[in-house]
């Protein structure tokens, strides 16, 4: 196979994709503007949880190479863009990384190249923002060059579904663009699904993440009144889940985090508001509810301490797992941060343990915190323990058996006198 691929952005999304393509014989350049990332990758040091140094070594042996030089685009058959799409400070989309990447591609593009945007964004970005910067009026899309959108669905930490066996949706700006994108991904991904066009592919991704956001908000809201009505919502969800059709279980938690769920739906609501002038109310409500979830956890900590005749002020509160999901090191948008901020503002004596996060600077902390070294001793001496992320390496039964009051925000430990579920 003689195709040359450039993957722009070598983060959580771009690096696994680049290595998978190298595995099947493509010549792959991993282009990144961060020269330290480039140097580390070429030295065989991975910065991504799901990519071990051994995986990277195999990729380098397969011909994968990281670079900061966009001139590699000149010889590419295919360019795939996996750069970040964060929120701007005022809440709207920040497309600058996408624009910078598109400009670099435009400066080095050769005829007949297939260019695919994978970064999550609002419908219309590929056609209205990305394509004009890539073509610069020099190329006709669909005949000279080919442009498509393909949403990234990677789920960091997921041991079952990875690049190869997660179906890939592709939507081109023309049928020929879609066809070429399908052929390309078919080289190394088992199932490729054609969308009607780029906008539908963009919308598919936002639908997936909005669906999660809204359903998590639904159970987080139900949790509050269930608790007051003395109904065990966790048990009700387990029962509802036995229905073999028409129901998908979501469970409450301390809030949503990461680069996707709290961010992507806002892209869509921003687009609807900007283009049509009205609100995407489901997203706004879900945001409001999920945003308030860490404060709700704080109120339950307050209540648990109160049950033991203690105040939050001066109480030893130990947080377990401060990443946004289990078994990865990513703390972006983690609900542990606002929770810590609230507890500190109430005067809690806060500590934490996380096997993936040796040091942590939550909002409101005077100094950087260090993960406790003796976990069981820390649990034993805590006035209350809050389980936020059930990392696989936690022996939860053993930690619960220590007997300190424990608030289980994930519903993974059997309830006892000491263990309360959120
Ligand atoms: N991480 C996930 O779980 C996940 C899942 C699905 C979709 N996505 C989406 O995929 C996209 C990428 O996310 P990520 O988590 O891989 O981000 P990341 O922050 O892990 O990595 C992005 C990389 O791109 C580089 N970069 C930034 N601007 C660049 C430019 N102009 N040219 C070249 N390199 C550039 C950065 O240095 C960084 O190494 C985002 O749109 C995100 O929403 C992420």
PDB file of C-alpha atoms and ligand atoms in Angstrom, residues 7-16 31-35 37 47-48 81-86 96-102 104 118-121 151-156 205 209 259-260 263-264 267 324-325 330 332, ligand 1:
ATOM      1  CA  UNK A   7      -2.614  13.336  10.509  1.00  0.00           C
ATOM      2  CA  UNK A   8      -2.764  16.920  11.801  1.00  0.00           C
ATOM      3  CA  UNK A   9      -2.889  16.993  15.632  1.00  0.00           C
ATOM      4  CA  UNK A  10      -1.256  14.175  17.590  1.00  0.00           C
ATOM      5  CA  UNK A  11      -3.441  14.089  20.693  1.00  0.00           C
ATOM      6  CA  UNK A  12      -5.965  11.604  22.094  1.00  0.00           C
ATOM      7  CA  UNK A  13      -7.603  11.293  18.680  1.00  0.00           C
ATOM      8  CA  UNK A  14      -4.850  11.836  16.115  1.00  0.00           C
ATOM      9  CA  UNK A  15      -2.127   9.627  17.532  1.00  0.00           C
ATOM     10  CA  UNK A  16      -4.116   6.353  17.796  1.00  0.00           C
ATOM     11  CA  UNK A  31       1.921  16.713  12.179  1.00  0.00           C
ATOM     12  CA  UNK A  32       1.693  18.750  15.382  1.00  0.00           C
ATOM     13  CA  UNK A  33       2.447  22.387  16.183  1.00  0.00           C
ATOM     14  CA  UNK A  34       3.779  21.408  19.621  1.00  0.00           C
ATOM     15  CA  UNK A  35       7.471  20.713  19.019  1.00  0.00           C
ATOM     16  CA  UNK A  37       5.150  16.549  21.555  1.00  0.00           C
ATOM     17  CA  UNK A  47       1.723  11.221  26.086  1.00  0.00           C
ATOM     18  CA  UNK A  48      -1.605   9.443  25.494  1.00  0.00           C
ATOM     19  CA  UNK A  81      -7.351  16.932  10.839  1.00  0.00           C
ATOM     20  CA  UNK A  82      -7.731  16.059  14.552  1.00  0.00           C
ATOM     21  CA  UNK A  83      -7.020  19.366  16.304  1.00  0.00           C
ATOM     22  CA  UNK A  84      -8.853  20.609  19.413  1.00  0.00           C
ATOM     23  CA  UNK A  85     -12.170  22.457  19.250  1.00  0.00           C
ATOM     24  CA  UNK A  86     -12.525  24.088  22.673  1.00  0.00           C
ATOM     25  CA  UNK A  96      -8.879  28.845  15.739  1.00  0.00           C
ATOM     26  CA  UNK A  97      -6.959  25.524  15.804  1.00  0.00           C
ATOM     27  CA  UNK A  98      -9.137  24.261  12.921  1.00  0.00           C
ATOM     28  CA  UNK A  99      -8.555  27.481  10.980  1.00  0.00           C
ATOM     29  CA  UNK A 100      -4.790  27.398  11.576  1.00  0.00           C
ATOM     30  CA  UNK A 101      -4.664  23.764  10.435  1.00  0.00           C
ATOM     31  CA  UNK A 102      -6.801  24.521   7.353  1.00  0.00           C
ATOM     32  CA  UNK A 104      -1.432  25.277   6.687  1.00  0.00           C
ATOM     33  CA  UNK A 118     -12.432  14.954  12.250  1.00  0.00           C
ATOM     34  CA  UNK A 119     -12.520  17.637  14.966  1.00  0.00           C
ATOM     35  CA  UNK A 120     -15.948  17.904  16.562  1.00  0.00           C
ATOM     36  CA  UNK A 121     -17.741  21.044  15.435  1.00  0.00           C
ATOM     37  CA  UNK A 151     -16.640  12.480  13.310  1.00  0.00           C
ATOM     38  CA  UNK A 152     -14.164  11.064  15.767  1.00  0.00           C
ATOM     39  CA  UNK A 153     -15.772   8.598  18.164  1.00  0.00           C
ATOM     40  CA  UNK A 154     -12.778   7.473  20.177  1.00  0.00           C
ATOM     41  CA  UNK A 155     -13.572   6.587  23.790  1.00  0.00           C
ATOM     42  CA  UNK A 156     -10.320   6.848  25.782  1.00  0.00           C
ATOM     43  CA  UNK A 205     -21.582  13.503  16.219  1.00  0.00           C
ATOM     44  CA  UNK A 209     -23.005  13.644  22.528  1.00  0.00           C
ATOM     45  CA  UNK A 259     -13.330  17.473  26.149  1.00  0.00           C
ATOM     46  CA  UNK A 260     -16.621  16.342  24.588  1.00  0.00           C
ATOM     47  CA  UNK A 263     -18.479  21.153  25.224  1.00  0.00           C
ATOM     48  CA  UNK A 264     -19.953  19.707  22.028  1.00  0.00           C
ATOM     49  CA  UNK A 267     -21.459  24.130  19.747  1.00  0.00           C
ATOM     50  CA  UNK A 324     -13.228  13.034  34.346  1.00  0.00           C
ATOM     51  CA  UNK A 325     -13.644   9.297  33.717  1.00  0.00           C
ATOM     52  CA  UNK A 330      -7.379  13.317  31.674  1.00  0.00           C
ATOM     53  CA  UNK A 332     -10.164  18.332  31.529  1.00  0.00           C
TER      54      UNK A 332
HETATM   55  N1  LIG B   1     -10.447  13.045  23.326  1.00  0.00           N
HETATM   56  C1  LIG B   1     -11.590  12.453  23.037  1.00  0.00           C
HETATM   57  O1  LIG B   1     -12.042  11.564  23.746  1.00  0.00           O
HETATM   58  C2  LIG B   1     -12.365  12.834  21.795  1.00  0.00           C
HETATM   59  C3  LIG B   1     -13.389  11.975  21.368  1.00  0.00           C
HETATM   60  C4  LIG B   1     -14.112  12.296  20.234  1.00  0.00           C
HETATM   61  C5  LIG B   1     -13.823  13.486  19.569  1.00  0.00           C
HETATM   62  N2  LIG B   1     -12.839  14.323  20.001  1.00  0.00           N
HETATM   63  C6  LIG B   1     -12.564  15.530  19.229  1.00  0.00           C
HETATM   64  O2  LIG B   1     -11.360  15.349  18.505  1.00  0.00           O
HETATM   65  C7  LIG B   1     -10.659  16.592  18.391  1.00  0.00           C
HETATM   66  C8  LIG B   1      -9.256  16.458  18.936  1.00  0.00           C
HETATM   67  O3  LIG B   1      -9.324  16.172  20.336  1.00  0.00           O
HETATM   68  P1  LIG B   1      -8.118  15.548  21.157  1.00  0.00           P
HETATM   69  O4  LIG B   1      -8.711  15.053  22.445  1.00  0.00           O
HETATM   70  O5  LIG B   1      -7.321  14.618  20.324  1.00  0.00           O
HETATM   71  O6  LIG B   1      -7.246  16.859  21.448  1.00  0.00           O
HETATM   72  P2  LIG B   1      -5.786  16.929  22.116  1.00  0.00           P
HETATM   73  O7  LIG B   1      -5.728  18.221  22.828  1.00  0.00           O
HETATM   74  O8  LIG B   1      -5.500  15.648  22.861  1.00  0.00           O
HETATM   75  O9  LIG B   1      -4.773  16.948  20.896  1.00  0.00           O
HETATM   76  C9  LIG B   1      -4.763  17.919  19.925  1.00  0.00           C
HETATM   77  C10 LIG B   1      -3.364  18.044  19.361  1.00  0.00           C
HETATM   78  O10 LIG B   1      -3.442  18.961  18.276  1.00  0.00           O
HETATM   79  C11 LIG B   1      -2.297  19.813  18.305  1.00  0.00           C
HETATM   80  N3  LIG B   1      -2.630  21.016  17.557  1.00  0.00           N
HETATM   81  C12 LIG B   1      -3.385  22.075  17.924  1.00  0.00           C
HETATM   82  N4  LIG B   1      -3.511  22.938  16.897  1.00  0.00           N
HETATM   83  C13 LIG B   1      -2.823  22.409  15.860  1.00  0.00           C
HETATM   84  C14 LIG B   1      -2.587  22.825  14.518  1.00  0.00           C
HETATM   85  N5  LIG B   1      -3.135  23.928  14.038  1.00  0.00           N
HETATM   86  N6  LIG B   1      -1.824  22.042  13.735  1.00  0.00           N
HETATM   87  C15 LIG B   1      -1.287  20.898  14.212  1.00  0.00           C
HETATM   88  N7  LIG B   1      -1.490  20.432  15.469  1.00  0.00           N
HETATM   89  C16 LIG B   1      -2.256  21.187  16.274  1.00  0.00           C
HETATM   90  C17 LIG B   1      -2.015  20.015  19.774  1.00  0.00           C
HETATM   91  O11 LIG B   1      -0.668  20.383  19.989  1.00  0.00           O
HETATM   92  C18 LIG B   1      -2.353  18.626  20.344  1.00  0.00           C
HETATM   93  O12 LIG B   1      -1.203  17.783  20.367  1.00  0.00           O
HETATM   94  C19 LIG B   1     -11.509  17.625  19.130  1.00  0.00           C
HETATM   95  O13 LIG B   1     -12.353  18.262  18.217  1.00  0.00           O
HETATM   96  C20 LIG B   1     -12.337  16.767  20.069  1.00  0.00           C
HETATM   97  O14 LIG B   1     -13.557  17.396  20.416  1.00  0.00           O
HETATM   98  C21 LIG B   1     -12.090  14.000  21.101  1.00  0.00           C
END
